[in-house]
Structure formats: C-alpha cells, structure tokens
C-alpha cells in the first residue's frame, strides 16, 4: 500500500524528483515506521526497498540507502508526539507550495475548501527541516490537528492510517488547484460564509469515505500499470518475430 501511494503521487504529478516522503507506522511495532529511501524516484519505490526506521532514527536491517534527514526529522517527531497518528504524507507539489506561500493561506472559496474549515494548522518556514530545534515548533503548531500547511514549503497530512492521510491530501491538493486557478483568473470571487463552511464540516463525515476513495485510486493505478506493462510473448514467438525482423 505504501509503495502504491508513491506511484499514485507520480500519476497525479505530485512528485519532486527524490524529495518528499510518505510513511506508515508499523501496527505491531509502534516505535517503527516505513519510509522511502533517499535517492529513489517515487516510481522506483517497491515494498522491498522501503526503509524500516525506529523513531530514534535507527535504520533496521541492511539497506544500501539512507533516509532523507528532513523527512526523518518531520516523521519521527510526529510519531513520537502523536500516538494517534499512524501515517504522515508530505511532498512539494506545485499547487501546494504556491498556496502555502500565500499570506492568506487556504481560502473558503470552494466546496473542497469547506471540508478544511478551521481544520488546518500552519507552520512558519524555518529553513530545511533538518534542525532538531524545529521539532518543538513543528509539534506545537500541529497540535491535535491532522492537516498542516508548511508555509512556503507545501502540505502535510496525518491520519489513523495511510488511506486516511493520503485521501485527505488528495482533497487538499484538489483544493489548492482550485484556489490557484481562481486567483490566476484575476476575476472577483465569493468567500463562503462561516455558517456554510461549518455546515459542510459537519456534513463531511457523511459523504467522505477514504476507504472507497483509496480503492478507486488503486483500481485506476492498476489499470494504468497494466496498460504500460510490456507484452510478454512466448519464447518461440519472440524468436520468430526477431527472425522476421532480421530478414526484412
């Protein structure tokens, strides 16, 4: 499931070369989590090359890769301080970084945005997140929320499981794309009322279903993977085609 999440990021255009990270806490080992090895593209990640890391930063088992120090700092800090969190998603999508750089942040100007009304934490940019000093402000700013806009940096979502964190990120990314499209139009727009936004927040649990969303994403991913997979020919048929090609 975790490697699928990375491949979905590529499909949606959220990847940033070897940067960004998604992790899941191991159910039977709550002091350990899985995360991508630093140096691989998101579409190169498989279940076999994921890193198993303790919250103290120790990589368990032999692996030719290390982790992204900024990623490790963010993820292990959240896992150590939020026992209710079992998955964390963070990357640098174009729309996410653009919106995070706006002074006003996320605006209640679409139905998608209403889902997040008063649900978002903000964290000021302090440089690349490799300093241990930032752990305190990161935890303080996140508080008990599961969604955080890292100003001038991008988005972060947390959840009870991978599906929860990833599907929340999907909606957040859609919200960012809508807002940036509206702002780039240069036209006037409406700010939805506090009452309407609060109503949508109450309605959200009735309509949003992360399990159904995740399963739909995986079905779509499998279809695209099958379409892109090379056609396997029987050895005899392959030799026959090669001989015909040589003769021509």
Short mmCIF file of C-alpha atoms in Angstrom, two decimals:
data_model
loop_
_atom_site.label_atom_id
_atom_site.label_comp_id
_atom_site.label_asym_id
_atom_site.label_seq_id
_atom_site.Cartn_x
_atom_site.Cartn_y
_atom_site.Cartn_z
CA UNK A 1 0.00 0.00 0.00
CA UNK A 2 2.80 2.43 0.80
CA UNK A 3 4.61 1.82 -2.49
CA UNK A 4 1.26 2.26 -4.26
CA UNK A 5 0.90 5.66 -2.59
CA UNK A 6 4.24 6.76 -4.04
CA UNK A 7 3.22 5.57 -7.50
CA UNK A 8 -0.07 7.46 -7.20
CA UNK A 9 1.90 10.63 -6.45
CA UNK A 10 3.69 10.22 -9.78
CA UNK A 11 0.38 9.64 -11.54
CA UNK A 12 -1.05 12.84 -10.04
CA UNK A 13 2.08 14.89 -10.73
CA UNK A 14 2.95 15.48 -7.08
CA UNK A 15 6.48 14.06 -7.12
CA UNK A 16 9.61 16.18 -6.86
CA UNK A 17 12.49 14.01 -8.10
CA UNK A 18 13.85 12.25 -4.99
CA UNK A 19 12.30 14.67 -2.47
CA UNK A 20 9.15 14.35 -0.39
CA UNK A 21 8.13 11.48 1.83
CA UNK A 22 5.23 9.30 2.92
CA UNK A 23 5.43 6.99 5.91
CA UNK A 24 3.36 4.46 7.85
CA UNK A 25 3.78 3.30 11.42
CA UNK A 26 4.05 -0.47 11.78
CA UNK A 27 0.98 -1.78 13.69
CA UNK A 28 2.91 -4.44 15.61
CA UNK A 29 5.92 -2.17 16.24
CA UNK A 30 4.61 1.31 17.10
CA UNK A 31 8.11 2.67 17.60
CA UNK A 32 8.97 1.85 13.97
CA UNK A 33 7.77 3.12 10.63
CA UNK A 34 8.36 2.58 6.91
CA UNK A 35 9.54 5.43 4.67
CA UNK A 36 11.08 5.88 1.22
CA UNK A 37 14.84 5.52 0.79
CA UNK A 38 16.57 8.77 -0.10
CA UNK A 39 17.77 8.79 -3.70
CA UNK A 40 15.00 6.89 -5.45
CA UNK A 41 12.33 8.38 -7.66
CA UNK A 42 8.80 7.75 -6.42
CA UNK A 43 8.09 5.32 -9.27
CA UNK A 44 11.19 3.31 -8.30
CA UNK A 45 9.90 2.57 -4.82
CA UNK A 46 8.81 -1.00 -4.09
CA UNK A 47 7.86 -2.86 -0.91
CA UNK A 48 11.34 -4.41 -0.92
CA UNK A 49 13.34 -1.18 -0.86
CA UNK A 50 11.33 0.74 1.73
CA UNK A 51 13.28 1.64 4.86
CA UNK A 52 12.24 0.40 8.28
CA UNK A 53 13.22 3.11 10.78
CA UNK A 54 12.89 3.47 14.54
CA UNK A 55 11.61 6.77 15.88
CA UNK A 56 15.13 7.42 17.21
CA UNK A 57 16.40 7.40 13.61
CA UNK A 58 17.96 3.94 13.57
CA UNK A 59 17.56 2.05 10.30
CA UNK A 60 16.70 -1.58 10.99
CA UNK A 61 18.22 -4.19 8.70
CA UNK A 62 20.74 -3.84 5.93
CA UNK A 63 19.96 -1.37 3.19
CA UNK A 64 22.08 0.38 0.63
CA UNK A 65 20.11 3.60 1.10
CA UNK A 66 19.65 6.13 3.88
CA UNK A 67 16.66 8.34 4.64
CA UNK A 68 16.15 11.99 3.83
CA UNK A 69 17.27 13.76 7.06
CA UNK A 70 14.50 16.36 6.73
CA UNK A 71 11.93 13.63 6.22
CA UNK A 72 13.18 11.64 9.17
CA UNK A 73 13.11 14.73 11.37
CA UNK A 74 9.50 15.52 10.45
CA UNK A 75 8.11 11.99 10.60
CA UNK A 76 9.78 10.69 13.74
CA UNK A 77 8.88 13.90 15.58
CA UNK A 78 5.19 13.46 14.77
CA UNK A 79 5.16 9.76 15.60
CA UNK A 80 6.87 10.34 18.95
CA UNK A 81 4.44 13.07 19.97
CA UNK A 82 1.19 11.91 18.35
CA UNK A 83 0.45 8.25 19.23
CA UNK A 84 -2.88 8.58 17.39
CA UNK A 85 -1.07 9.17 14.08
CA UNK A 86 -0.11 6.12 12.01
CA UNK A 87 0.70 7.72 8.68
CA UNK A 88 2.23 11.00 7.51
CA UNK A 89 2.24 12.42 3.96
CA UNK A 90 4.40 15.35 2.86
CA UNK A 91 5.70 16.46 -0.52
CA UNK A 92 6.26 19.57 -2.62
CA UNK A 93 3.58 19.77 -5.29
CA UNK A 94 3.43 22.92 -7.41
CA UNK A 95 -0.03 23.96 -6.23
CA UNK A 96 0.75 23.03 -2.64
CA UNK A 97 3.90 25.14 -2.46
CA UNK A 98 2.18 28.00 -4.28
CA UNK A 99 -0.78 28.08 -1.91
CA UNK A 100 1.45 27.68 1.15
CA UNK A 101 3.27 30.84 0.08
CA UNK A 102 0.11 32.98 0.09
CA UNK A 103 -0.27 35.23 3.13
CA UNK A 104 -3.98 34.41 3.42
CA UNK A 105 -3.37 30.67 3.17
CA UNK A 106 -6.30 28.45 2.18
CA UNK A 107 -9.45 30.42 1.44
CA UNK A 108 -13.05 29.14 1.84
CA UNK A 109 -13.96 29.69 -1.81
CA UNK A 110 -14.96 26.19 -2.92
CA UNK A 111 -16.82 23.16 -1.64
CA UNK A 112 -13.48 21.35 -1.41
CA UNK A 113 -12.09 24.13 0.79
CA UNK A 114 -15.05 23.95 3.17
CA UNK A 115 -14.01 20.44 4.23
CA UNK A 116 -10.96 22.02 5.87
CA UNK A 117 -12.61 24.98 7.57
CA UNK A 118 -10.88 25.50 10.95
CA UNK A 119 -9.18 22.12 10.49
CA UNK A 120 -5.78 23.37 9.34
CA UNK A 121 -2.63 24.18 11.32
CA UNK A 122 0.07 26.50 9.96
CA UNK A 123 3.82 26.25 10.46
CA UNK A 124 6.20 29.06 9.50
CA UNK A 125 9.19 28.25 7.34
CA UNK A 126 12.40 27.88 9.38
CA UNK A 127 14.70 26.56 6.66
CA UNK A 128 15.20 22.96 5.55
CA UNK A 129 13.70 20.84 8.33
CA UNK A 130 16.91 19.16 9.47
CA UNK A 131 17.46 21.08 12.73
CA UNK A 132 16.29 19.39 15.90
CA UNK A 133 15.21 22.80 17.23
CA UNK A 134 12.34 22.79 14.74
CA UNK A 135 10.85 19.67 16.32
CA UNK A 136 9.35 21.74 19.14
CA UNK A 137 7.69 24.31 16.89
CA UNK A 138 6.51 21.60 14.49
CA UNK A 139 4.74 19.68 17.25
CA UNK A 140 3.41 22.85 18.85
CA UNK A 141 1.98 24.18 15.58
CA UNK A 142 0.42 20.86 14.55
CA UNK A 143 -1.26 20.42 17.93
CA UNK A 144 -4.12 17.95 17.67
CA UNK A 145 -4.84 18.68 14.01
CA UNK A 146 -4.16 16.27 11.13
CA UNK A 147 -3.59 18.85 8.39
CA UNK A 148 -0.80 21.40 8.30
CA UNK A 149 0.26 23.96 5.75
CA UNK A 150 4.03 24.39 5.93
CA UNK A 151 4.37 27.99 4.81
CA UNK A 152 6.49 28.48 1.67
CA UNK A 153 7.07 24.73 1.69
CA UNK A 154 3.97 22.63 1.00
CA UNK A 155 1.36 20.44 2.67
CA UNK A 156 1.44 17.79 5.38
CA UNK A 157 -1.35 15.41 6.35
CA UNK A 158 -1.53 12.82 9.11
CA UNK A 159 -4.05 10.09 9.75
CA UNK A 160 -5.09 6.96 11.60
CA UNK A 161 -3.89 5.00 8.56
CA UNK A 162 -2.34 5.54 5.15
CA UNK A 163 -5.69 5.71 3.37
CA UNK A 164 -6.89 8.45 5.70
CA UNK A 165 -3.74 10.58 5.35
CA UNK A 166 -3.41 10.09 1.60
CA UNK A 167 -7.05 10.72 0.69
CA UNK A 168 -7.06 13.84 2.85
CA UNK A 169 -4.02 15.00 0.89
CA UNK A 170 -5.83 14.30 -2.38
CA UNK A 171 -8.69 16.61 -1.39
CA UNK A 172 -6.26 19.22 -0.07
CA UNK A 173 -4.33 19.15 -3.36
CA UNK A 174 -7.59 19.49 -5.32
CA UNK A 175 -8.49 22.45 -3.12
CA UNK A 176 -5.14 24.09 -3.83
CA UNK A 177 -5.50 23.59 -7.58
CA UNK A 178 -8.97 25.18 -7.50
CA UNK A 179 -7.81 28.15 -5.43
CA UNK A 180 -4.77 28.84 -7.59
CA UNK A 181 -6.91 28.62 -10.74
CA UNK A 182 -9.41 31.10 -9.30
CA UNK A 183 -6.70 33.53 -8.21
CA UNK A 184 -4.90 33.32 -11.54
CA UNK A 185 -8.11 34.23 -13.36
CA UNK A 186 -7.91 37.74 -11.92
CA UNK A 187 -11.69 37.81 -11.51
CA UNK A 188 -13.67 38.59 -8.36
CA UNK A 189 -14.67 35.61 -6.26
CA UNK A 190 -17.00 34.88 -3.35
CA UNK A 191 -15.87 33.97 0.16
CA UNK A 192 -18.28 31.42 1.59
CA UNK A 193 -19.89 32.29 4.90
CA UNK A 194 -18.80 30.90 8.25
CA UNK A 195 -22.20 29.23 8.63
CA UNK A 196 -21.99 27.42 5.30
CA UNK A 197 -18.41 26.30 5.95
CA UNK A 198 -19.30 24.92 9.38
CA UNK A 199 -22.28 23.11 7.85
CA UNK A 200 -20.03 21.41 5.29
CA UNK A 201 -17.58 20.35 8.01
CA UNK A 202 -20.47 18.62 9.83
CA UNK A 203 -21.63 17.00 6.58
CA UNK A 204 -18.16 15.79 5.58
CA UNK A 205 -18.16 12.54 7.63
CA UNK A 206 -21.45 11.58 5.95
CA UNK A 207 -20.13 11.88 2.40
CA UNK A 208 -16.35 11.46 2.52
CA UNK A 209 -15.19 7.82 2.60
CA UNK A 210 -11.43 7.30 2.48
CA UNK A 211 -11.70 3.54 2.01
CA UNK A 212 -13.86 3.95 -1.09
CA UNK A 213 -11.62 6.73 -2.41
CA UNK A 214 -8.46 4.68 -1.85
CA UNK A 215 -9.90 1.60 -3.54
CA UNK A 216 -10.92 3.72 -6.53
CA UNK A 217 -7.39 5.16 -6.75
CA UNK A 218 -5.85 1.68 -6.64
CA UNK A 219 -8.19 0.37 -9.36
CA UNK A 220 -7.18 3.28 -11.56
CA UNK A 221 -3.49 2.73 -10.78
CA UNK A 222 -3.73 -0.97 -11.65
CA UNK A 223 -5.39 -0.18 -14.98
CA UNK A 224 -2.60 2.23 -15.90
CA UNK A 225 0.06 -0.22 -14.74
CA UNK A 226 -1.47 -2.98 -16.86
CA UNK A 227 -1.65 -0.67 -19.86
CA UNK A 228 2.01 0.31 -19.51
CA UNK A 229 3.27 -3.22 -18.83
CA UNK A 230 5.35 -4.79 -21.65
CA UNK A 231 3.64 -7.56 -23.59
CA UNK A 232 5.13 -10.94 -22.72
CA UNK A 233 5.47 -13.25 -25.74
CA UNK A 234 6.24 -16.97 -25.66
CA UNK A 235 9.92 -17.60 -26.33
CA UNK A 236 9.23 -19.33 -29.66
CA UNK A 237 7.02 -16.50 -30.87
CA UNK A 238 9.63 -13.93 -29.84
CA UNK A 239 12.36 -15.74 -31.81
CA UNK A 240 10.06 -15.94 -34.82
CA UNK A 241 9.43 -12.20 -34.73
CA UNK A 242 13.14 -11.48 -34.35
CA UNK A 243 14.00 -13.67 -37.35
CA UNK A 244 11.36 -11.94 -39.49
CA UNK A 245 12.72 -8.57 -38.45
CA UNK A 246 16.28 -9.59 -39.36
CA UNK A 247 15.16 -10.86 -42.75
CA UNK A 248 13.39 -7.61 -43.51
#
